[in-house]
Coordinates of C-alpha atoms in Angstrom, one line a residue:
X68 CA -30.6 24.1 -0.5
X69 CA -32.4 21.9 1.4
X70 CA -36.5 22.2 1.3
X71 CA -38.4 22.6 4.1
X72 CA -39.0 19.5 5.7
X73 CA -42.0 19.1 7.9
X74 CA -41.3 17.2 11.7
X75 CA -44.0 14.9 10.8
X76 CA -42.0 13.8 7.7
X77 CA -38.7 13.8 9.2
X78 CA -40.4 11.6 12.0
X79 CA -41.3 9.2 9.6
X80 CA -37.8 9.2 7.3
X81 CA -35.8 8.4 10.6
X82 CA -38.6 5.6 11.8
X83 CA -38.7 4.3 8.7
X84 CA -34.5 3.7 8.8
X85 CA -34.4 2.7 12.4
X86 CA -37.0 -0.1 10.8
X87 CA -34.7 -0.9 7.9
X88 CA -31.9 -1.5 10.4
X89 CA -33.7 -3.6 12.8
X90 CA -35.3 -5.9 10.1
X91 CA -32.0 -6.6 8.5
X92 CA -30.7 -8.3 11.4
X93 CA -34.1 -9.6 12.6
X94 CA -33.8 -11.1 9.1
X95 CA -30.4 -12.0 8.6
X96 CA -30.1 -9.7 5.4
X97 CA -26.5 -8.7 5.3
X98 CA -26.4 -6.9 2.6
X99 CA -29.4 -4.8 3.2
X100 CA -27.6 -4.5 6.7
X101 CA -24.0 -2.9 5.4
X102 CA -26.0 -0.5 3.0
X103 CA -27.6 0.9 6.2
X104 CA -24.2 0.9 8.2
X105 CA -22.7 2.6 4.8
X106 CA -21.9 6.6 6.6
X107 CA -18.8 8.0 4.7
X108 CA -19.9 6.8 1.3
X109 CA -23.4 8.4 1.8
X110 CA -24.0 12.0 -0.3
X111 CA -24.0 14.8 1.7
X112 CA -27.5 15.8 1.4
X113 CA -29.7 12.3 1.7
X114 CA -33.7 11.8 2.8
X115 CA -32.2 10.4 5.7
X116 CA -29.5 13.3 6.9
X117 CA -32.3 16.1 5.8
X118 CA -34.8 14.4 8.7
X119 CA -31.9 14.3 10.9
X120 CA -31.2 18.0 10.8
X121 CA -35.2 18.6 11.0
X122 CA -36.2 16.6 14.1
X123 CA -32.9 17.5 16.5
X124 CA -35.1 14.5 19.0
X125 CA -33.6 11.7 17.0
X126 CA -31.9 10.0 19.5
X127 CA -34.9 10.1 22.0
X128 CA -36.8 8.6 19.4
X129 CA -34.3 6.0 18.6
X130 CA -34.3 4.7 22.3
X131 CA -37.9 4.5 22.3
X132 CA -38.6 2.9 19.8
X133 CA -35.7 0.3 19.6
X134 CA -34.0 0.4 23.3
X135 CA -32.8 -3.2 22.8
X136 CA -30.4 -1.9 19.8
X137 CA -30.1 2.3 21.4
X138 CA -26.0 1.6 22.0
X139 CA -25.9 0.9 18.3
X140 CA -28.8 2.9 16.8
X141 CA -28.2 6.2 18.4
X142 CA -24.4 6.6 17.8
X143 CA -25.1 5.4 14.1
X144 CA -28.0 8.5 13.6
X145 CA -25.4 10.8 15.5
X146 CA -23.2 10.0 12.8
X147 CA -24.7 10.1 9.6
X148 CA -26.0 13.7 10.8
X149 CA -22.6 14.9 11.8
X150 CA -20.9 13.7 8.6
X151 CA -23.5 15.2 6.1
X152 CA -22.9 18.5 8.1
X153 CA -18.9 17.6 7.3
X154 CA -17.9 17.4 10.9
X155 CA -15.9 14.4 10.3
X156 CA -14.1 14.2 14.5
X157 CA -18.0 14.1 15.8
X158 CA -18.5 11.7 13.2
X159 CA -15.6 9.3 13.9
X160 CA -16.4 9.5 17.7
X161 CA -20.1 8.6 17.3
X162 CA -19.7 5.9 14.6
X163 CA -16.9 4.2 16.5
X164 CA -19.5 3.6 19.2
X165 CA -21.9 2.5 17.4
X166 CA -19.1 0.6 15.6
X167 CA -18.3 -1.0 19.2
X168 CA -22.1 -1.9 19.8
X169 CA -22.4 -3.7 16.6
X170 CA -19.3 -5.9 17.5
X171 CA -20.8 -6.8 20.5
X172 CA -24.0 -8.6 18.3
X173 CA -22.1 -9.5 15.8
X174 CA -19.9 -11.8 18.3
X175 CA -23.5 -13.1 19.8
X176 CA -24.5 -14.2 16.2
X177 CA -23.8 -17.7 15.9
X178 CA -23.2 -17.5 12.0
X179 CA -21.5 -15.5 10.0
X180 CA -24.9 -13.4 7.9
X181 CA -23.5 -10.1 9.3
X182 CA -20.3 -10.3 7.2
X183 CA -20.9 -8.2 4.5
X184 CA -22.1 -5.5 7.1
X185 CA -18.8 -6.1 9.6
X186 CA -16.6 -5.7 6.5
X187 CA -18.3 -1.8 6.0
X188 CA -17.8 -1.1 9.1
X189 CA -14.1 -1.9 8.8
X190 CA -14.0 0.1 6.2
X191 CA -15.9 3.1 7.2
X192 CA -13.9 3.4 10.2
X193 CA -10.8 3.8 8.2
X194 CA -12.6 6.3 5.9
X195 CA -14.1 8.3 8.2
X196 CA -11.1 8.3 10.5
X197 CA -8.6 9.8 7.5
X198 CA -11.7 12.5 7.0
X199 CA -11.3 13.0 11.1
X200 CA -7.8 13.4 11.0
X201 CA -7.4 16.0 7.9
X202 CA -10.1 18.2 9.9
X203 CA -8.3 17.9 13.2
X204 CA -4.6 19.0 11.5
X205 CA -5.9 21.6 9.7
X206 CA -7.3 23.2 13.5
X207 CA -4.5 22.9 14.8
X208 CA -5.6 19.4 17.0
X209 CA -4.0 15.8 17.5
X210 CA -4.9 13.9 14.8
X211 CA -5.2 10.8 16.4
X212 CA -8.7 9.0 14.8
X213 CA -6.8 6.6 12.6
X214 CA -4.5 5.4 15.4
X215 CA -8.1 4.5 17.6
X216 CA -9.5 3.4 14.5
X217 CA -6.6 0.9 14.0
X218 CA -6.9 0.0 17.7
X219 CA -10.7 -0.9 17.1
X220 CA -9.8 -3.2 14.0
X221 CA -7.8 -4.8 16.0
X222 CA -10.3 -6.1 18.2
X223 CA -12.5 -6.7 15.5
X224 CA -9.5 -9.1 14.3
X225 CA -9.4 -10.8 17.4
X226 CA -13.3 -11.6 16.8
X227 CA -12.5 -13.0 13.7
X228 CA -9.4 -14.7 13.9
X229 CA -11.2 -17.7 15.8
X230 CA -12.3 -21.1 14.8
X231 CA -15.2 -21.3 13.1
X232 CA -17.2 -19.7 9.6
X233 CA -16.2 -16.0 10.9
X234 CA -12.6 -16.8 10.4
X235 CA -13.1 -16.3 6.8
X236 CA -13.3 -12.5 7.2
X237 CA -10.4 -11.6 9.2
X238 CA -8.3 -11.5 5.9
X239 CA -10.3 -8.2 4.8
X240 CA -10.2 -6.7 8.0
X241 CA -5.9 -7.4 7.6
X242 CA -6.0 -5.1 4.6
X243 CA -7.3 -2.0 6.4
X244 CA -5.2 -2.4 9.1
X245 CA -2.4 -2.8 7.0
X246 CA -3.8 0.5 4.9
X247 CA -3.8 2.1 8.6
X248 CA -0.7 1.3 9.5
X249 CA 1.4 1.8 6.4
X250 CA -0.2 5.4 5.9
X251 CA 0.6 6.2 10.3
X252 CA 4.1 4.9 9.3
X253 CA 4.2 1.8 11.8
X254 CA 4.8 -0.8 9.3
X255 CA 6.0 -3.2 11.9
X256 CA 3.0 -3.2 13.6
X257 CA 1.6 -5.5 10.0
X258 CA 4.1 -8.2 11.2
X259 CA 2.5 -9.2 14.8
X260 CA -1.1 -9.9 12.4
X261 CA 0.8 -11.5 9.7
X262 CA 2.1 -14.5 12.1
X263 CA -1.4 -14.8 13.4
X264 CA -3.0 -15.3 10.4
X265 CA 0.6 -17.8 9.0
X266 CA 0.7 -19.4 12.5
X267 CA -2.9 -20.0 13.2
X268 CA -4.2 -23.4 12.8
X269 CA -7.6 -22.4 11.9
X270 CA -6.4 -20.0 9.0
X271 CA -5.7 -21.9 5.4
X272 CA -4.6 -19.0 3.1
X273 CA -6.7 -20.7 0.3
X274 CA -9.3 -19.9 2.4
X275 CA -9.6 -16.6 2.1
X276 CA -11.9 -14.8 -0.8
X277 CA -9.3 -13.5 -3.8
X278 CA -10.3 -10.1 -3.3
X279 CA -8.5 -10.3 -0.2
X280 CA -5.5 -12.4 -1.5
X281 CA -4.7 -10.1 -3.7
X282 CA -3.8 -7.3 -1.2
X283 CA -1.9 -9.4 1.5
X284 CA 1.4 -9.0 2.4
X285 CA 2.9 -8.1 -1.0
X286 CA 3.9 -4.7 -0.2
X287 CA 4.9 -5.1 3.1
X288 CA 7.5 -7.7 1.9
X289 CA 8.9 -4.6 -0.3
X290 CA 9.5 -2.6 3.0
X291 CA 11.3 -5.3 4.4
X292 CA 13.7 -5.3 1.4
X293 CA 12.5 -9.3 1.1
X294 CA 12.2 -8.8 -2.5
X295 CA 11.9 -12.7 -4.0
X296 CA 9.3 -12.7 -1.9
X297 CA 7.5 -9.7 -2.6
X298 CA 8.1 -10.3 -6.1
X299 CA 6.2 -13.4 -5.4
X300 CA 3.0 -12.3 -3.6
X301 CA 2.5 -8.7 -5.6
X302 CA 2.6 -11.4 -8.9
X303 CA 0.2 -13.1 -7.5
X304 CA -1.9 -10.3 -6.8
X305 CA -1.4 -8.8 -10.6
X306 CA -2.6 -12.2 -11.8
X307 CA -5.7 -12.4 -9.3
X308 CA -6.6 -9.1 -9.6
X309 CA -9.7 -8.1 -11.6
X310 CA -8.4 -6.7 -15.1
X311 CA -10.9 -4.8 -15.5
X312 CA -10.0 -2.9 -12.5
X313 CA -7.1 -0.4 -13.6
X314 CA -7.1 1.3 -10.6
X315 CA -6.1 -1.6 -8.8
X316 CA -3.9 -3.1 -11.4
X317 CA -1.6 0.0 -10.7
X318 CA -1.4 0.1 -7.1
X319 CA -0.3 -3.8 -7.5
X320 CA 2.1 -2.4 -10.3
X321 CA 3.6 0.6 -8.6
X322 CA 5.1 -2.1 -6.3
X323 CA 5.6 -4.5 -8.5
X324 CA 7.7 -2.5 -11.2
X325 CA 10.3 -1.2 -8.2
X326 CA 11.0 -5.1 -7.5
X327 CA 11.3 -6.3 -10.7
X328 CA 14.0 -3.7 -11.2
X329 CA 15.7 -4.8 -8.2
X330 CA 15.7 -8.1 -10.0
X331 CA 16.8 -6.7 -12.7
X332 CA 13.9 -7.1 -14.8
X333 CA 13.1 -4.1 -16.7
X334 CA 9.3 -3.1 -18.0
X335 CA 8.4 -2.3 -21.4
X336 CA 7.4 1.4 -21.7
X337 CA 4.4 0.3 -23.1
X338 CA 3.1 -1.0 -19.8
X339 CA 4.3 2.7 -18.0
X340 CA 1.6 4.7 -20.3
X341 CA -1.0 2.4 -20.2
X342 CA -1.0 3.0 -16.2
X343 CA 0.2 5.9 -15.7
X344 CA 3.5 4.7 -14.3
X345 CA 5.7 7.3 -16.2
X346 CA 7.8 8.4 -12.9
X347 CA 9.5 5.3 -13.5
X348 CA 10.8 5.6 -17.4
X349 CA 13.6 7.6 -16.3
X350 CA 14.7 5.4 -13.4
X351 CA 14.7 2.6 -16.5
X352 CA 16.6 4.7 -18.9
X353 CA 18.9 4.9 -16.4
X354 CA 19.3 1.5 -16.0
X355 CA 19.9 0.6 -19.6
X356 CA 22.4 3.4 -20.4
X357 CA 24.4 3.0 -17.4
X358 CA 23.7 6.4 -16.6
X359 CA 23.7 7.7 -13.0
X360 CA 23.0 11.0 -13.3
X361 CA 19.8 10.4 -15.1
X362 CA 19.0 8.1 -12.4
X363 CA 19.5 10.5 -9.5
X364 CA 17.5 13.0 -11.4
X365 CA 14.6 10.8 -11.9
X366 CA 14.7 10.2 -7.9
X367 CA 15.0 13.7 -6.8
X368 CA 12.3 15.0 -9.7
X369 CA 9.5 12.3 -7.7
X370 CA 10.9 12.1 -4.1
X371 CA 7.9 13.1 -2.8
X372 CA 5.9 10.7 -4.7
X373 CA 8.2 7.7 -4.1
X374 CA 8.6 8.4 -0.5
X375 CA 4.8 8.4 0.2
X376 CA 5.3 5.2 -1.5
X377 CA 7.7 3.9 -0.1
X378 CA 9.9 2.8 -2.8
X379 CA 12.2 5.3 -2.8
X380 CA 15.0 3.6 -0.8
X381 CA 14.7 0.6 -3.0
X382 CA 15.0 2.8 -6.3
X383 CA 18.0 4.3 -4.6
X384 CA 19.8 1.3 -3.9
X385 CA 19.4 0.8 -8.2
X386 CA 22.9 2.9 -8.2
X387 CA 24.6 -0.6 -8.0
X388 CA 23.2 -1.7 -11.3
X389 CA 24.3 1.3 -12.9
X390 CA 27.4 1.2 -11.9
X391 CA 27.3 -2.4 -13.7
X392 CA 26.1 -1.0 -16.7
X393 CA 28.7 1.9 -17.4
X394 CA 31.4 -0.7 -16.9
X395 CA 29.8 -2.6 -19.6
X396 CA 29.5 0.2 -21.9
X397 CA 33.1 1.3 -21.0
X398 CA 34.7 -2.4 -21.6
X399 CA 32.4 -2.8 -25.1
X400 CA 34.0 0.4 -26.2
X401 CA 37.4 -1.0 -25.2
X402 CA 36.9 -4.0 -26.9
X403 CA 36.5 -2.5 -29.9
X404 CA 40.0 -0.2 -30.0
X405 CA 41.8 -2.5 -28.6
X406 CA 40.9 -5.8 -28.2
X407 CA 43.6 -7.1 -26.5
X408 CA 43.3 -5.0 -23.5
X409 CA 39.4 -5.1 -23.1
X410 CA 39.1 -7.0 -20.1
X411 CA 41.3 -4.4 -18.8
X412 CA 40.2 -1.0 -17.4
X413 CA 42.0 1.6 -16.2
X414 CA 40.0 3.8 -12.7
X415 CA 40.9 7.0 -14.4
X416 CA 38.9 6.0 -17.0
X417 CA 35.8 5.3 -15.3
X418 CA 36.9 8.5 -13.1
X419 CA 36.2 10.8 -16.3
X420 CA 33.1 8.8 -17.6
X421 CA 31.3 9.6 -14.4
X422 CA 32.9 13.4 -14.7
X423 CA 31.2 13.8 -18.4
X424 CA 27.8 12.6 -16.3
X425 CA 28.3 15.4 -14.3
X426 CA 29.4 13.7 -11.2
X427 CA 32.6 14.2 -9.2
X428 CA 34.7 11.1 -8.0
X429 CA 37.9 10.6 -6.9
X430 CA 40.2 6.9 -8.0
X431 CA 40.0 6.0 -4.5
X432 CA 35.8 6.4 -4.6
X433 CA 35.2 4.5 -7.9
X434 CA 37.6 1.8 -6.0
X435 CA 35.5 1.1 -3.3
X436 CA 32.4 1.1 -5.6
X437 CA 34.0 -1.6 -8.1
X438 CA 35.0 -3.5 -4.9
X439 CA 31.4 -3.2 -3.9
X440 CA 30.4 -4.7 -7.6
X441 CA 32.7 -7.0 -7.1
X442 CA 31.8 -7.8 -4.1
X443 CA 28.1 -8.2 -4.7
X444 CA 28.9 -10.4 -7.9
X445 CA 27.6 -8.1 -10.4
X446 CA 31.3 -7.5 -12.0
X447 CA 33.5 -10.9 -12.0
X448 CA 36.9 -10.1 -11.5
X449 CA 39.8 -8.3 -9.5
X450 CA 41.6 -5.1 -8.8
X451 CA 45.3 -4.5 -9.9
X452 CA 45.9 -2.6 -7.1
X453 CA 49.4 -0.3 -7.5
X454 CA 48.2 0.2 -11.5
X455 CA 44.4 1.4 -10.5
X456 CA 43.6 -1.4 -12.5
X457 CA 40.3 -3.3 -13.1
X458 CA 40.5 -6.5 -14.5
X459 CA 38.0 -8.4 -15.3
X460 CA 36.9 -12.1 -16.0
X461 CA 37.4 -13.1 -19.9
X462 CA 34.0 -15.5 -19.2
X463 CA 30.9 -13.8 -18.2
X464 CA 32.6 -10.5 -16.3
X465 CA 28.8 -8.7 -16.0
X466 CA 26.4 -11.6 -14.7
X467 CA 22.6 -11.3 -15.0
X468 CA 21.1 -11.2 -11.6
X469 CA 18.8 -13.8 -13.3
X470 CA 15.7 -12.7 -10.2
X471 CA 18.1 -12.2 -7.5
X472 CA 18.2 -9.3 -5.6
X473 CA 21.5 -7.4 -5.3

């Protein structure tokens, strides 16, 4: 609890922050600026929130004192005091007008000090609207603060994405947007700001700080199923990302490892425990033994998990390979009783191997998924038709996928 706080003392807390504030920009300081702007990451019980809940006359006292900055200052108090009482909607709605004030002077500022601060804001927004929107479902109420807060960032982009020094920032303010969008489930909205930024004459991706790079457009590229190309940007990210930062490393990797499978490039286990990336040993097995069953196990055990990723449609579509790999198991054990016939195999046979996995197919089903194989160039060869006959190539009949996608 709280101790008593005098009015005199809470006076001079919140005078001495609205001072803070004011010199950092009369100064330039961005740094001392985004600590000040700094609201969701702020404890719950601070010098600063205590004097709030004391002297109930902030915002007279803001306007007062500083009426040339009241549009930002007041909605900013209003803020800190709601979210350090943990009502996260009044929070959002104050600090996105205060949010909205500060845009306005940072877009008067000729150079780009205020960065540092701009990029918190982004950020808070975000934050404080996913705290907004928990609250609101669990009343019963729209949860709609992330969808305004997206909204905002957008303008903020279109602040940014000019020519000039302040160009440089518009990459961070990309990522939370794309954090909004992907978690609101309107992916394709990320597309419209990717072309700005790839378009743009003013943007040079080199430009842009690494800490940025490395979140780009990796994991978008996964949703679109464009998977040389997400293979590309999420390796750059895993090479440019911090290694000291694990937490990072496996978000890049929980992408990453989906791909590569899709490529059929398989991880070593070793690199699953050391991040925590054991939902996907199974899905692996899988691969490797040819077994389907496995693999639909491992994708109904962690549905939830990958469909908040959104990987599970691309671990799904991993069937193909293991299709592959049972034929190859089935036509290695051929070859060895009787060699002659190898390259040979009968449906029925395939038919029963899927029936000891537990998994019920008819000739005419394992047909159309050898066609498919065959189809897809991940079995070379051709169907005998009238016998139910497989036959395959004698050179090469399972190609490597060598880092293409099926």
């Amino acid at each position: 609890m709280a101790a008593y706080l005098s009015m005199g003392e809470a006076h001079r807390r919140i005078g001495e922050y609205l001072s803070r504030v004011v010199d950092a920009i009369s100064s330039s300081d961005g740094a001392a600026l985004a600590s000040l702007v700094a609201v969701s990451s702020a404890p719950g019980s601070t010098l600063l929130s205590d004097a709030l809940a004391a002297f109930p006359d902030f915002p007279r006292l803001a306007g007062d004192r500083f009426p040339h900055l009241a549009d930002l200052l007041i909605p900013l108090l209003r803020a800190i005091h709601s979210h350090s009482l943990q009502r996260f909607a009044d929070a959002y709605s104050s600090f996105e007008k205060a949010a909205n004030a500060f845009l306005q002077e940072f877009r008067n500022w000729e150079t780009p000090w205020a960065m540092e601060a701009m990029h918190t804001v982004a950020l808070e927004i975000r934050l404080l609207a996913e705290k907004a929107d928990r609250e609101l479902a669990t009343i019963g109420k729209n949860p709609d603060k992330l969808q305004a807060a997206g909204s905002f960032l957008m303008k903020v982009f279109g602040a940014l994405a000019v020519k000039g020094p302040k160009r440089i920032g518009a990459l961070y303010v990309t990522c939370q947007l794309f954090k909004i969008y992907f978690r609101l489930g309107t992916v394709n909205l990320c597309r419209s700001v990717i072309r700005s930024i790839e378009t743009a004459r003013n943007f040079d991706f080199e430009d842009f700080p690494v800490k940025d790079k490395v979140t780009y457009t990796g994991r978008l590229e996964v949703f679109n199923e464009n998977f040389l190309v997400a293979d590309q940007k999420l390796t750059y990210a895993l090479m440019h990302c911090n290694p000291q930062s694990e937490s990072n490393l496996r978000r890049i990797l929980k992408f990453l490892i989906p791909v590569k499978l899709s490529l059929g490039v398989l991880p070593k286990r070793t690199l699953l425990e050391r991040y925590n990336l054991l939902e996907y040993a199974d899905v692996m097995t899988s691969l490797k033994r040819g077994d389907l069953r496995l693999l639909r196990q491992a994708l109904d055990r962690h549905e939830d998990q990958f469909l908040k990723s959104g990987v599970y449609l691309v671990l799904e579509k991993l069937e193909l390979q293991v299709y592959q790999r049972l034929v190859k198991k089935i036509h290695i054990i051929q070859r060895q009783k009787e060699p002659a016939k190898a390259h040979q195999i009968k449906l029925d046979v395939v038919v029963k191997a899927l029936k000891w996995l537990e998994i019920d197919m008819d000739v005419d089903e394992v047909e159309c998924i050898m066609a498919c194989l065959i189809y897809k160039n991940l079995i070379k060869g051709y169907f005998a038709h009238k016998s139910k006959v497989l036959v395959l190539s004698k050179q090469d009949p399972f190609p490597k996928l060598n880092g293409k996608p099926v």
